[in-house]
Amino acid sequence: MGVIAKQSIKGSILIYIAIVIGFINTGLIFPKVLNTEQIGLLNILISYVTIISQFGNLGFTSTIIKFFPYFKNKDKFHNGFLKLITIVSFLGFLISVGIFFIIKSFLIKTGTEKSILFFEYIYLIIPLVFFTIYFNAYDAYYRAHLNSVPGIFYKEFGVRILVLVFILLFYFKIIDFRGFVLLYVLANSMPAIGIMFSLVKFNEFRFGNKEIRIKKALKRAMISVSLYSIISSFSGVILISVDRIMLERFNGLSDVGIYSIAFFFSSLVAITARPISLISGAVIADFWKKKNLGKISELYETTAINQFAIGVLVLIGIWANIHTVFQILPHEYLVAKYVILLLGLSHLIDMLSGSSVNILALSKYYRYHTYFMIFFIVIAIISNWILIPIYGIMGAAIGSLISKLFYSIIRCIFLYIKFNLFPYSFKFIVVVIVGFVTYFMSRLLFIMDNMYIDFLLRSSIITIIYLLLIYIFKVSKEINYKVDDIIRFIKPNFK
């Protein structure tokens, strides 16, 4: 856990800062400055870009993580692996352009009057897809080197800083909305350029002059993994975006805008999952290569309990402060109150799964990961198709919760049957009980007139009570170590 711990701490610090900036952007400024339709436009653009670019990566990001150990040789420029990545990414982009024009024709023919704004800016998808494909590929290459920090810095931190600057330019009427959209696209393109310069700076952007030679058996394995990963990664991003896309199809951009703001607040539950997931993939791939099932089991258990414990704390914090959230947001967002709760629970299910996605996707049973993803997306589409016309944004949240629950259960059962991996114990029940106790104790606190003082005081009390109980019951060694470090730091100051 040494490498994962160090990388996840660095990544988490960046993500925490990025979340604060993101909160200023998405939670405070966007709802005040942009209308729901404009917010919906920004989110639906990114949703389509995410889907098309994942297909454009041709499943190669998983292949990079899984097979880099077989190419690794710094003196030989890692046997031309980066050159291969660059070529495959460009081919993927060319295919993506063709897909875009097919989708564009369909979207325009089937679009509603509520989505006219989207069609005005649909052409911006192409440049964003190009830069996103290359960012995904080079970020995976960095992660294969057990370094997830540059990708997090550019994608999570850099983009939000730029967006903050650009939305302020719009707020002070230095630019119009069209100018802001163009700059928003520029901000989301910058991570690819940034990560490429990082590779150059650290002398990793080297192709070598020799022809790329791959043994037939390894080539077959790489092609097989890539083909299945195309489906699984494509399915994965569809699942992230399907609710917003179907909302746009059924209800228009305004509902997408409201839902996206609710999704932002709920996504805080998964605050620690991303840095851990980004670095754990490369470590798990190495464990599988060495056939070290014991280490994989240990990693599975540790990530599951730590992510779940932190996720429960954040969800309690959000729901206990939900009255403050809707003091900040304009009145039209009030309909999303329980959407935040349901989406928060769906994120908590992800946290509960630990590193199970990477464990399955990087194992010899990676094909089943693809099959499960297809099953997952079918459930998501069907549930959204049924529920959105009836319940609107609430239906999208219910659909997300149902599909994630089914997917997580199936994946957990499969890992237990095939590898006898099962990370769950009585500790997880203790976390749930501690969570309920903490939440009900927070309900005893009265609501203060000053919402900022109320938020800080309420959040502080919740955190202290929750962590104290988690510490007493020794749910997580890692959390206890961190609490001990804090105590050792504080003690000398009170002598």
CSV table of C-alpha atoms in Angstrom, one decimal:
chain,number,residue,atom,x,y,z
A,1,MET,CA,0.0,0.0,0.0
A,2,GLY,CA,3.0,2.3,0.1
A,3,VAL,CA,2.9,3.5,-3.4
A,4,ILE,CA,-0.9,3.7,-3.4
A,5,ALA,CA,-0.9,5.5,-0.1
A,6,LYS,CA,1.6,8.1,-1.3
A,7,GLN,CA,0.0,8.7,-4.6
A,8,SER,CA,-3.6,8.7,-3.2
A,9,ILE,CA,-2.5,11.3,-0.6
A,10,LYS,CA,-1.0,13.6,-3.2
A,11,GLY,CA,-3.9,13.0,-5.6
A,12,SER,CA,-6.4,13.6,-2.8
A,13,ILE,CA,-4.8,16.9,-1.8
A,14,LEU,CA,-5.1,18.1,-5.4
A,15,ILE,CA,-8.6,16.8,-5.7
A,16,TYR,CA,-9.7,18.4,-2.4
A,17,ILE,CA,-8.4,21.8,-3.6
A,18,ALA,CA,-10.0,21.2,-7.0
A,19,ILE,CA,-13.3,20.3,-5.3
A,20,VAL,CA,-13.2,23.7,-3.4
A,21,ILE,CA,-12.6,25.5,-6.7
A,22,GLY,CA,-15.3,23.3,-8.4
A,23,PHE,CA,-17.7,24.2,-5.6
A,24,ILE,CA,-17.1,27.9,-6.3
A,25,ASN,CA,-17.6,27.3,-10.0
A,26,THR,CA,-20.4,24.8,-10.0
A,27,GLY,CA,-22.1,25.3,-6.7
A,28,LEU,CA,-21.9,29.1,-6.3
A,29,ILE,CA,-21.2,30.9,-9.6
A,30,PHE,CA,-22.8,28.8,-12.3
A,31,PRO,CA,-26.3,28.7,-10.8
A,32,LYS,CA,-26.2,32.5,-10.2
A,33,VAL,CA,-24.7,33.5,-13.6
A,34,LEU,CA,-25.9,30.9,-16.0
A,35,ASN,CA,-29.5,29.7,-16.6
A,36,THR,CA,-30.3,26.0,-16.3
A,37,GLU,CA,-30.3,25.6,-20.1
A,38,GLN,CA,-26.8,27.0,-20.4
A,39,ILE,CA,-25.5,24.8,-17.6
A,40,GLY,CA,-27.2,21.9,-19.4
A,41,LEU,CA,-25.4,22.7,-22.6
A,42,LEU,CA,-21.9,22.6,-21.0
A,43,ASN,CA,-22.7,19.3,-19.4
A,44,ILE,CA,-24.2,17.6,-22.4
A,45,LEU,CA,-21.2,18.7,-24.6
A,46,ILE,CA,-18.9,17.0,-22.1
A,47,SER,CA,-21.1,13.9,-21.9
A,48,TYR,CA,-21.0,13.4,-25.7
A,49,VAL,CA,-17.3,14.1,-25.8
A,50,THR,CA,-16.6,11.6,-23.0
A,51,ILE,CA,-18.6,8.8,-24.8
A,52,ILE,CA,-17.0,9.4,-28.2
A,53,SER,CA,-13.5,9.8,-26.9
A,54,GLN,CA,-13.7,6.6,-24.9
A,55,PHE,CA,-14.6,4.7,-28.0
A,56,GLY,CA,-11.8,6.6,-29.8
A,57,ASN,CA,-9.3,5.3,-27.3
A,58,LEU,CA,-10.0,1.9,-28.8
A,59,GLY,CA,-9.9,0.2,-25.4
A,60,PHE,CA,-6.1,1.0,-25.3
A,61,THR,CA,-6.0,2.7,-22.0
A,62,SER,CA,-6.7,-0.6,-20.2
A,63,THR,CA,-4.1,-2.3,-22.4
A,64,ILE,CA,-1.5,0.4,-21.5
A,65,ILE,CA,-2.0,-0.4,-17.8
A,66,LYS,CA,-2.1,-4.1,-18.1
A,67,PHE,CA,0.8,-4.6,-20.6
A,68,PHE,CA,3.2,-1.9,-19.8
A,69,PRO,CA,5.2,-4.2,-17.4
A,70,TYR,CA,6.0,-6.3,-20.5
A,71,PHE,CA,7.5,-3.3,-22.4
A,72,LYS,CA,9.1,-1.6,-19.5
A,73,ASN,CA,12.8,-0.8,-20.2
A,74,LYS,CA,13.8,2.8,-19.9
A,75,ASP,CA,17.1,2.3,-21.7
A,76,LYS,CA,15.2,1.0,-24.8
A,77,PHE,CA,12.5,3.8,-24.6
A,78,HIS,CA,10.1,1.1,-23.2
A,79,ASN,CA,10.4,-0.7,-26.6
A,80,GLY,CA,8.5,2.0,-28.5
A,81,PHE,CA,5.4,1.7,-26.3
A,82,LEU,CA,4.7,5.4,-26.3
A,83,LYS,CA,5.0,5.5,-30.1
A,84,LEU,CA,2.4,2.7,-30.3
A,85,ILE,CA,0.1,4.6,-27.9
A,86,THR,CA,0.4,7.8,-30.1
A,87,ILE,CA,-0.4,5.9,-33.4
A,88,VAL,CA,-3.3,4.0,-31.9
A,89,SER,CA,-4.8,7.2,-30.5
A,90,PHE,CA,-4.6,9.0,-33.8
A,91,LEU,CA,-6.3,6.1,-35.6
A,92,GLY,CA,-9.0,6.2,-32.8
A,93,PHE,CA,-9.5,9.9,-33.4
A,94,LEU,CA,-10.1,9.3,-37.1
A,95,ILE,CA,-12.7,6.7,-36.3
A,96,SER,CA,-14.3,9.1,-33.8
A,97,VAL,CA,-14.7,11.8,-36.4
A,98,GLY,CA,-16.8,9.3,-38.5
A,99,ILE,CA,-18.8,8.4,-35.4
A,100,PHE,CA,-19.4,12.1,-34.7
A,101,PHE,CA,-21.0,12.8,-38.1
A,102,ILE,CA,-23.3,9.7,-37.8
A,103,ILE,CA,-24.4,10.8,-34.3
A,104,LYS,CA,-24.7,14.5,-35.4
A,105,SER,CA,-27.1,13.6,-38.2
A,106,PHE,CA,-29.2,11.4,-35.8
A,107,LEU,CA,-29.3,14.0,-33.0
A,108,ILE,CA,-30.4,16.8,-35.3
A,109,LYS,CA,-33.2,14.7,-36.8
A,110,THR,CA,-34.5,13.6,-33.4
A,111,GLY,CA,-33.8,16.7,-31.4
A,112,THR,CA,-36.4,18.8,-29.6
A,113,GLU,CA,-37.0,22.5,-29.5
A,114,LYS,CA,-35.7,22.4,-25.9
A,115,SER,CA,-32.2,21.5,-27.2
A,116,ILE,CA,-31.7,24.1,-30.0
A,117,LEU,CA,-28.8,25.7,-28.0
A,118,PHE,CA,-27.0,22.4,-28.1
A,119,PHE,CA,-27.1,22.2,-31.9
A,120,GLU,CA,-25.5,25.6,-32.2
A,121,TYR,CA,-22.4,24.4,-30.5
A,122,ILE,CA,-22.3,20.7,-31.5
A,123,TYR,CA,-19.3,21.2,-33.8
A,124,LEU,CA,-17.1,21.9,-30.7
A,125,ILE,CA,-17.3,18.1,-29.9
A,126,ILE,CA,-14.6,17.3,-32.5
A,127,PRO,CA,-11.6,19.3,-31.1
A,128,LEU,CA,-12.6,18.3,-27.6
A,129,VAL,CA,-12.6,14.6,-28.6
A,130,PHE,CA,-9.1,14.9,-30.1
A,131,PHE,CA,-7.6,16.3,-27.0
A,132,THR,CA,-9.5,14.0,-24.7
A,133,ILE,CA,-8.3,10.9,-26.5
A,134,TYR,CA,-4.7,11.9,-26.2
A,135,PHE,CA,-5.1,13.0,-22.5
A,136,ASN,CA,-6.7,9.6,-21.7
A,137,ALA,CA,-3.8,7.7,-23.4
A,138,TYR,CA,-0.9,9.7,-22.0
A,139,ASP,CA,-2.5,9.8,-18.5
A,140,ALA,CA,-2.7,6.0,-18.6
A,141,TYR,CA,0.9,5.9,-19.7
A,142,TYR,CA,1.8,8.0,-16.6
A,143,ARG,CA,-0.3,5.8,-14.4
A,144,ALA,CA,1.5,2.7,-15.7
A,145,HIS,CA,4.6,4.4,-14.3
A,146,LEU,CA,2.8,4.5,-10.9
A,147,ASN,CA,2.3,8.3,-11.2
A,148,SER,CA,-1.3,9.5,-11.2
A,149,VAL,CA,-0.5,13.0,-10.0
A,150,PRO,CA,0.1,14.9,-13.3
A,151,GLY,CA,-3.2,13.7,-14.8
A,152,ILE,CA,-5.1,14.7,-11.6
A,153,PHE,CA,-3.3,18.1,-11.6
A,154,TYR,CA,-4.2,19.0,-15.2
A,155,LYS,CA,-7.7,17.4,-15.3
A,156,GLU,CA,-9.1,18.1,-11.9
A,157,PHE,CA,-7.1,21.2,-10.8
A,158,GLY,CA,-6.0,23.0,-14.0
A,159,VAL,CA,-9.4,22.8,-15.8
A,160,ARG,CA,-11.3,24.2,-12.8
A,161,ILE,CA,-8.9,27.1,-12.3
A,162,LEU,CA,-9.2,28.1,-16.0
A,163,VAL,CA,-13.0,27.7,-15.9
A,164,LEU,CA,-13.1,29.9,-12.8
A,165,VAL,CA,-11.2,32.6,-14.6
A,166,PHE,CA,-13.4,32.3,-17.7
A,167,ILE,CA,-16.7,32.4,-15.8
A,168,LEU,CA,-15.6,35.5,-14.0
A,169,LEU,CA,-14.8,37.1,-17.3
A,170,PHE,CA,-18.4,36.3,-18.4
A,171,TYR,CA,-19.8,37.5,-15.0
A,172,PHE,CA,-18.1,40.9,-15.5
A,173,LYS,CA,-19.4,41.0,-19.1
A,174,ILE,CA,-15.9,41.1,-20.6
A,175,ILE,CA,-17.0,38.2,-22.8
A,176,ASP,CA,-20.4,37.0,-24.0
A,177,PHE,CA,-21.8,33.5,-23.5
A,178,ARG,CA,-20.5,32.3,-26.9
A,179,GLY,CA,-17.0,33.5,-25.9
A,180,PHE,CA,-17.3,31.7,-22.6
A,181,VAL,CA,-18.3,28.4,-24.3
A,182,LEU,CA,-15.3,28.6,-26.6
A,183,LEU,CA,-13.0,29.2,-23.6
A,184,TYR,CA,-14.7,26.4,-21.7
A,185,VAL,CA,-13.8,24.1,-24.5
A,186,LEU,CA,-10.2,25.4,-24.5
A,187,ALA,CA,-10.0,24.8,-20.7
A,188,ASN,CA,-11.1,21.2,-21.2
A,189,SER,CA,-8.5,20.7,-24.0
A,190,MET,CA,-5.6,21.9,-21.9
A,191,PRO,CA,-4.9,18.7,-19.9
A,192,ALA,CA,-3.8,16.9,-23.0
A,193,ILE,CA,-1.3,19.6,-23.8
A,194,GLY,CA,-0.1,19.8,-20.2
A,195,ILE,CA,0.5,16.1,-19.7
A,196,MET,CA,2.4,16.0,-23.0
A,197,PHE,CA,4.7,18.7,-21.8
A,198,SER,CA,5.1,16.9,-18.5
A,199,LEU,CA,6.3,13.8,-20.4
A,200,VAL,CA,8.8,16.0,-22.3
A,201,LYS,CA,10.0,17.6,-19.1
A,202,PHE,CA,10.7,14.3,-17.4
A,203,ASN,CA,12.3,12.9,-20.6
A,204,GLU,CA,9.6,10.3,-21.1
A,205,PHE,CA,8.2,11.6,-24.4
A,206,ARG,CA,10.6,9.5,-26.4
A,207,PHE,CA,9.6,7.2,-29.3
A,208,GLY,CA,12.9,5.6,-30.2
A,209,ASN,CA,14.0,4.9,-33.8
A,210,LYS,CA,13.5,1.2,-33.9
A,211,GLU,CA,10.5,-0.5,-35.3
A,212,ILE,CA,7.9,-1.6,-32.7
A,213,ARG,CA,8.2,-5.4,-32.4
A,214,ILE,CA,5.7,-7.4,-30.4
A,215,LYS,CA,5.6,-11.1,-30.0
A,216,LYS,CA,2.6,-12.8,-31.6
A,217,ALA,CA,1.3,-14.2,-28.4
A,218,LEU,CA,1.6,-10.8,-26.7
A,219,LYS,CA,0.0,-9.0,-29.7
A,220,ARG,CA,-3.0,-11.3,-29.6
A,221,ALA,CA,-3.4,-10.8,-25.9
A,222,MET,CA,-3.2,-7.0,-26.4
A,223,ILE,CA,-5.7,-7.0,-29.2
A,224,SER,CA,-8.1,-9.2,-27.2
A,225,VAL,CA,-7.9,-7.0,-24.1
A,226,SER,CA,-8.4,-3.8,-26.3
A,227,LEU,CA,-11.4,-5.2,-28.1
A,228,TYR,CA,-13.1,-6.2,-24.8
A,229,SER,CA,-12.0,-2.9,-23.2
A,230,ILE,CA,-13.6,-0.9,-26.0
A,231,ILE,CA,-17.0,-2.3,-25.0
A,232,SER,CA,-16.4,-2.1,-21.2
A,233,SER,CA,-14.9,1.5,-21.2
A,234,PHE,CA,-17.5,2.6,-23.7
A,235,SER,CA,-20.2,1.2,-21.5
A,236,GLY,CA,-18.6,2.7,-18.5
A,237,VAL,CA,-18.7,6.3,-19.8
A,238,ILE,CA,-22.2,5.8,-21.2
A,239,LEU,CA,-23.3,4.8,-17.7
A,240,ILE,CA,-21.8,8.1,-16.4
A,241,SER,CA,-23.5,10.1,-19.1
A,242,VAL,CA,-26.7,8.1,-20.0
A,243,ASP,CA,-28.9,9.8,-17.4
A,244,ARG,CA,-28.0,13.3,-18.7
A,245,ILE,CA,-28.3,12.3,-22.4
A,246,MET,CA,-31.7,10.7,-21.9
A,247,LEU,CA,-32.8,13.7,-19.8
A,248,GLU,CA,-31.8,15.9,-22.7
A,249,ARG,CA,-33.7,13.7,-25.2
A,250,PHE,CA,-36.9,13.6,-23.1
A,251,ASN,CA,-36.9,16.9,-21.2
A,252,GLY,CA,-34.4,19.2,-22.8
A,253,LEU,CA,-31.3,21.1,-21.6
A,254,SER,CA,-32.9,22.8,-18.5
A,255,ASP,CA,-33.5,19.5,-16.7
A,256,VAL,CA,-29.9,18.5,-17.6
A,257,GLY,CA,-28.7,21.7,-15.9
A,258,ILE,CA,-30.6,21.1,-12.7
A,259,TYR,CA,-29.6,17.4,-12.6
A,260,SER,CA,-25.9,18.2,-13.3
A,261,ILE,CA,-25.7,20.6,-10.3
A,262,ALA,CA,-27.3,17.9,-8.1
A,263,PHE,CA,-24.8,15.4,-9.5
A,264,PHE,CA,-21.9,17.7,-8.5
A,265,PHE,CA,-23.0,17.8,-4.9
A,266,SER,CA,-23.6,14.1,-4.7
A,267,SER,CA,-20.2,13.3,-6.3
A,268,LEU,CA,-18.4,14.7,-3.2
A,269,VAL,CA,-19.2,11.3,-1.7
A,270,ALA,CA,-16.6,9.7,-4.0
A,271,ILE,CA,-14.0,12.2,-3.1
A,272,THR,CA,-11.2,9.7,-2.4
A,273,ALA,CA,-12.1,7.0,-4.9
A,274,ARG,CA,-10.6,8.7,-8.0
A,275,PRO,CA,-6.9,9.0,-6.8
A,276,ILE,CA,-7.0,5.5,-5.3
A,277,SER,CA,-8.5,4.0,-8.5
A,278,LEU,CA,-6.1,5.8,-10.8
A,279,ILE,CA,-2.9,4.4,-9.1
A,280,SER,CA,-4.3,1.0,-7.9
A,281,GLY,CA,-4.8,-0.2,-11.5
A,282,ALA,CA,-1.1,-0.3,-12.2
A,283,VAL,CA,-0.3,-1.9,-8.9
A,284,ILE,CA,-3.0,-4.6,-9.4
A,285,ALA,CA,-1.7,-5.3,-12.9
A,286,ASP,CA,1.7,-6.0,-11.4
A,287,PHE,CA,0.2,-8.2,-8.7
A,288,TRP,CA,-1.7,-10.2,-11.4
A,289,LYS,CA,1.5,-10.6,-13.4
A,290,LYS,CA,3.2,-12.0,-10.3
A,291,LYS,CA,0.1,-14.1,-9.4
A,292,ASN,CA,0.1,-12.5,-5.9
A,293,LEU,CA,-3.5,-13.1,-5.0
A,294,GLY,CA,-2.8,-12.5,-1.3
A,295,LYS,CA,-1.7,-8.9,-2.0
A,296,ILE,CA,-4.8,-8.4,-4.2
A,297,SER,CA,-7.1,-9.6,-1.5
A,298,GLU,CA,-5.4,-7.2,1.0
A,299,LEU,CA,-5.7,-4.3,-1.4
A,300,TYR,CA,-9.4,-5.2,-2.0
A,301,GLU,CA,-10.2,-5.2,1.7
A,302,THR,CA,-8.3,-2.0,2.5
A,303,THR,CA,-9.8,0.1,-0.3
A,304,ALA,CA,-13.3,-1.1,0.3
A,305,ILE,CA,-13.4,-0.3,4.0
A,306,ASN,CA,-11.5,3.0,3.7
A,307,GLN,CA,-13.5,4.3,0.8
A,308,PHE,CA,-16.8,3.2,2.4
A,309,ALA,CA,-16.0,4.8,5.8
A,310,ILE,CA,-15.0,8.1,4.2
A,311,GLY,CA,-18.0,8.0,1.8
A,312,VAL,CA,-20.5,7.5,4.6
A,313,LEU,CA,-19.0,10.5,6.5
A,314,VAL,CA,-19.3,12.7,3.4
A,315,LEU,CA,-22.8,11.6,2.6
A,316,ILE,CA,-23.9,12.4,6.2
A,317,GLY,CA,-22.2,15.8,6.0
A,318,ILE,CA,-24.1,16.6,2.7
A,319,TRP,CA,-27.5,15.5,4.0
A,320,ALA,CA,-27.1,17.1,7.4
A,321,ASN,CA,-26.3,20.4,5.6
A,322,ILE,CA,-28.8,20.0,2.8
A,323,HIS,CA,-30.7,23.1,4.1
A,324,THR,CA,-27.6,25.1,3.6
A,325,VAL,CA,-27.1,23.8,0.0
A,326,PHE,CA,-30.5,25.1,-1.0
A,327,GLN,CA,-29.9,28.4,0.6
A,328,ILE,CA,-27.0,28.8,-1.8
A,329,LEU,CA,-28.8,27.5,-4.9
A,330,PRO,CA,-31.5,29.4,-6.7
A,331,HIS,CA,-35.1,28.3,-6.0
A,332,GLU,CA,-35.6,26.3,-9.2
A,333,TYR,CA,-33.0,23.7,-8.0
A,334,LEU,CA,-35.1,22.8,-5.0
A,335,VAL,CA,-36.7,19.9,-7.0
A,336,ALA,CA,-33.3,18.2,-6.9
A,337,LYS,CA,-33.2,17.8,-3.1
A,338,TYR,CA,-33.8,14.0,-3.0
A,339,VAL,CA,-31.9,13.6,-6.3
A,340,ILE,CA,-28.8,14.5,-4.4
A,341,LEU,CA,-29.5,11.9,-1.8
A,342,LEU,CA,-30.2,9.1,-4.3
A,343,LEU,CA,-27.1,9.9,-6.4
A,344,GLY,CA,-25.1,10.1,-3.2
A,345,LEU,CA,-26.2,6.6,-2.3
A,346,SER,CA,-25.2,5.4,-5.8
A,347,HIS,CA,-21.8,6.9,-5.3
A,348,LEU,CA,-21.6,5.2,-1.9
A,349,ILE,CA,-22.2,1.8,-3.6
A,350,ASP,CA,-19.2,2.5,-5.8
A,351,MET,CA,-17.1,3.3,-2.8
A,352,LEU,CA,-18.2,0.1,-1.1
A,353,SER,CA,-16.9,-1.9,-4.1
A,354,GLY,CA,-13.3,-0.8,-3.4
A,355,SER,CA,-10.9,-1.8,-6.2
A,356,SER,CA,-13.1,-4.6,-7.5
A,357,VAL,CA,-13.5,-3.0,-11.0
A,358,ASN,CA,-9.7,-2.9,-11.5
A,359,ILE,CA,-9.3,-6.4,-10.0
A,360,LEU,CA,-11.7,-7.9,-12.5
A,361,ALA,CA,-10.8,-5.8,-15.5
A,362,LEU,CA,-7.1,-6.6,-15.2
A,363,SER,CA,-7.5,-10.3,-14.4
A,364,LYS,CA,-7.7,-13.2,-16.9
A,365,TYR,CA,-11.5,-12.9,-16.7
A,366,TYR,CA,-11.4,-9.4,-18.1
A,367,ARG,CA,-14.0,-10.5,-20.7
A,368,TYR,CA,-16.6,-10.9,-17.9
A,369,HIS,CA,-16.0,-7.3,-16.9
A,370,THR,CA,-17.2,-6.4,-20.4
A,371,TYR,CA,-20.2,-8.7,-20.2
A,372,PHE,CA,-21.2,-7.2,-16.8
A,373,MET,CA,-20.8,-3.7,-18.2
A,374,ILE,CA,-23.1,-4.5,-21.1
A,375,PHE,CA,-25.7,-5.9,-18.6
A,376,PHE,CA,-25.2,-2.8,-16.5
A,377,ILE,CA,-25.8,-0.4,-19.4
A,378,VAL,CA,-28.9,-2.3,-20.5
A,379,ILE,CA,-30.4,-2.0,-17.0
A,380,ALA,CA,-29.4,1.7,-16.9
A,381,ILE,CA,-31.0,2.5,-20.3
A,382,ILE,CA,-34.2,0.5,-19.6
A,383,SER,CA,-34.7,2.0,-16.1
A,384,ASN,CA,-34.0,5.6,-17.4
A,385,TRP,CA,-36.3,5.0,-20.4
A,386,ILE,CA,-39.1,3.9,-18.0
A,387,LEU,CA,-38.5,6.3,-15.1
A,388,ILE,CA,-37.5,9.6,-16.7
A,389,PRO,CA,-40.8,10.2,-18.6
A,390,ILE,CA,-42.7,9.5,-15.3
A,391,TYR,CA,-40.5,11.1,-12.6
A,392,GLY,CA,-38.1,13.4,-14.6
A,393,ILE,CA,-34.8,14.1,-12.9
A,394,MET,CA,-35.8,11.9,-9.9
A,395,GLY,CA,-36.3,9.0,-12.3
A,396,ALA,CA,-32.8,9.5,-13.7
A,397,ALA,CA,-31.4,9.3,-10.1
A,398,ILE,CA,-33.5,6.2,-9.3
A,399,GLY,CA,-32.2,4.5,-12.5
A,400,SER,CA,-28.6,5.3,-11.6
A,401,LEU,CA,-29.1,3.8,-8.1
A,402,ILE,CA,-30.7,0.6,-9.4
A,403,SER,CA,-28.2,-0.1,-12.1
A,404,LYS,CA,-25.2,0.5,-9.9
A,405,LEU,CA,-26.6,-1.7,-7.2
A,406,PHE,CA,-27.1,-4.6,-9.6
A,407,TYR,CA,-23.7,-4.2,-11.2
A,408,SER,CA,-21.8,-4.1,-7.9
A,409,ILE,CA,-23.6,-7.2,-6.5
A,410,ILE,CA,-22.9,-9.2,-9.6
A,411,ARG,CA,-19.2,-8.2,-9.7
A,412,CYS,CA,-18.8,-9.0,-6.0
A,413,ILE,CA,-20.3,-12.4,-6.4
A,414,PHE,CA,-18.1,-13.2,-9.4
A,415,LEU,CA,-14.9,-12.3,-7.6
A,416,TYR,CA,-15.9,-14.5,-4.7
A,417,ILE,CA,-16.7,-17.5,-6.9
A,418,LYS,CA,-13.6,-17.2,-9.1
A,419,PHE,CA,-10.9,-16.0,-6.7
A,420,ASN,CA,-12.5,-16.4,-3.2
A,421,LEU,CA,-12.1,-12.7,-2.8
A,422,PHE,CA,-14.6,-11.2,-0.3
A,423,PRO,CA,-13.6,-7.9,1.4
A,424,TYR,CA,-16.7,-7.5,3.6
A,425,SER,CA,-16.8,-8.2,7.4
A,426,PHE,CA,-18.6,-7.0,10.5
A,427,LYS,CA,-16.6,-3.7,10.3
A,428,PHE,CA,-18.9,-2.5,7.4
A,429,ILE,CA,-21.9,-3.0,9.6
A,430,VAL,CA,-20.2,-1.0,12.3
A,431,VAL,CA,-19.6,1.8,9.8
A,432,VAL,CA,-23.3,1.9,8.9
A,433,ILE,CA,-24.3,2.0,12.6
A,434,VAL,CA,-21.8,4.7,13.3
A,435,GLY,CA,-23.1,6.6,10.4
A,436,PHE,CA,-26.7,6.5,11.6
A,437,VAL,CA,-25.8,7.4,15.1
A,438,THR,CA,-23.8,10.4,13.9
A,439,TYR,CA,-26.5,11.6,11.6
A,440,PHE,CA,-29.3,11.4,14.3
A,441,MET,CA,-27.0,13.2,16.7
A,442,SER,CA,-26.5,15.9,14.1
A,443,ARG,CA,-30.3,16.3,14.0
A,444,LEU,CA,-30.3,17.5,17.6
A,445,LEU,CA,-28.4,20.6,16.6
A,446,PHE,CA,-30.5,23.7,16.0
A,447,ILE,CA,-30.2,25.6,12.7
A,448,MET,CA,-28.3,28.9,13.1
A,449,ASP,CA,-29.2,32.1,11.3
A,450,ASN,CA,-25.8,32.5,9.7
A,451,MET,CA,-25.6,29.6,7.2
A,452,TYR,CA,-21.8,29.7,7.0
A,453,ILE,CA,-21.3,29.4,10.8
A,454,ASP,CA,-24.0,26.8,10.8
A,455,PHE,CA,-22.3,24.8,8.1
A,456,LEU,CA,-18.8,25.0,9.7
A,457,LEU,CA,-20.1,24.1,13.2
A,458,ARG,CA,-22.4,21.3,12.1
A,459,SER,CA,-19.7,19.8,9.8
A,460,SER,CA,-17.1,20.0,12.5
A,461,ILE,CA,-19.3,18.3,15.1
A,462,ILE,CA,-20.3,15.5,12.6
A,463,THR,CA,-16.7,14.9,11.7
A,464,ILE,CA,-15.5,14.7,15.3
A,465,ILE,CA,-18.2,12.4,16.4
A,466,TYR,CA,-17.9,10.1,13.4
A,467,LEU,CA,-14.1,9.8,13.4
A,468,LEU,CA,-14.1,9.3,17.2
A,469,LEU,CA,-16.5,6.4,16.9
A,470,ILE,CA,-14.6,4.9,13.9
A,471,TYR,CA,-11.4,5.2,15.9
A,472,ILE,CA,-12.8,3.6,19.0
A,473,PHE,CA,-14.2,0.6,17.1
A,474,LYS,CA,-10.9,0.3,15.1
A,475,VAL,CA,-12.7,0.0,11.8
A,476,SER,CA,-9.7,0.9,9.7
A,477,LYS,CA,-6.0,0.7,10.5
A,478,GLU,CA,-5.3,3.5,8.0
A,479,ILE,CA,-7.8,5.9,9.5
A,480,ASN,CA,-6.6,5.1,13.0
A,481,TYR,CA,-3.0,5.8,11.9
A,482,LYS,CA,-4.1,9.2,10.5
A,483,VAL,CA,-6.0,10.1,13.7
A,484,ASP,CA,-2.9,9.1,15.8
A,485,ASP,CA,-0.8,11.4,13.6
A,486,ILE,CA,-3.2,14.3,14.2
A,487,ILE,CA,-3.2,13.6,18.0
A,488,ARG,CA,0.6,13.5,18.0
A,489,PHE,CA,0.7,16.8,16.1
A,490,ILE,CA,-1.8,18.5,18.4
A,491,LYS,CA,-0.5,17.3,21.8
A,492,PRO,CA,2.7,19.4,22.0
A,493,ASN,CA,0.7,22.6,21.3
A,494,PHE,CA,-1.4,22.0,24.5
A,495,LYS,CA,1.5,21.4,26.9
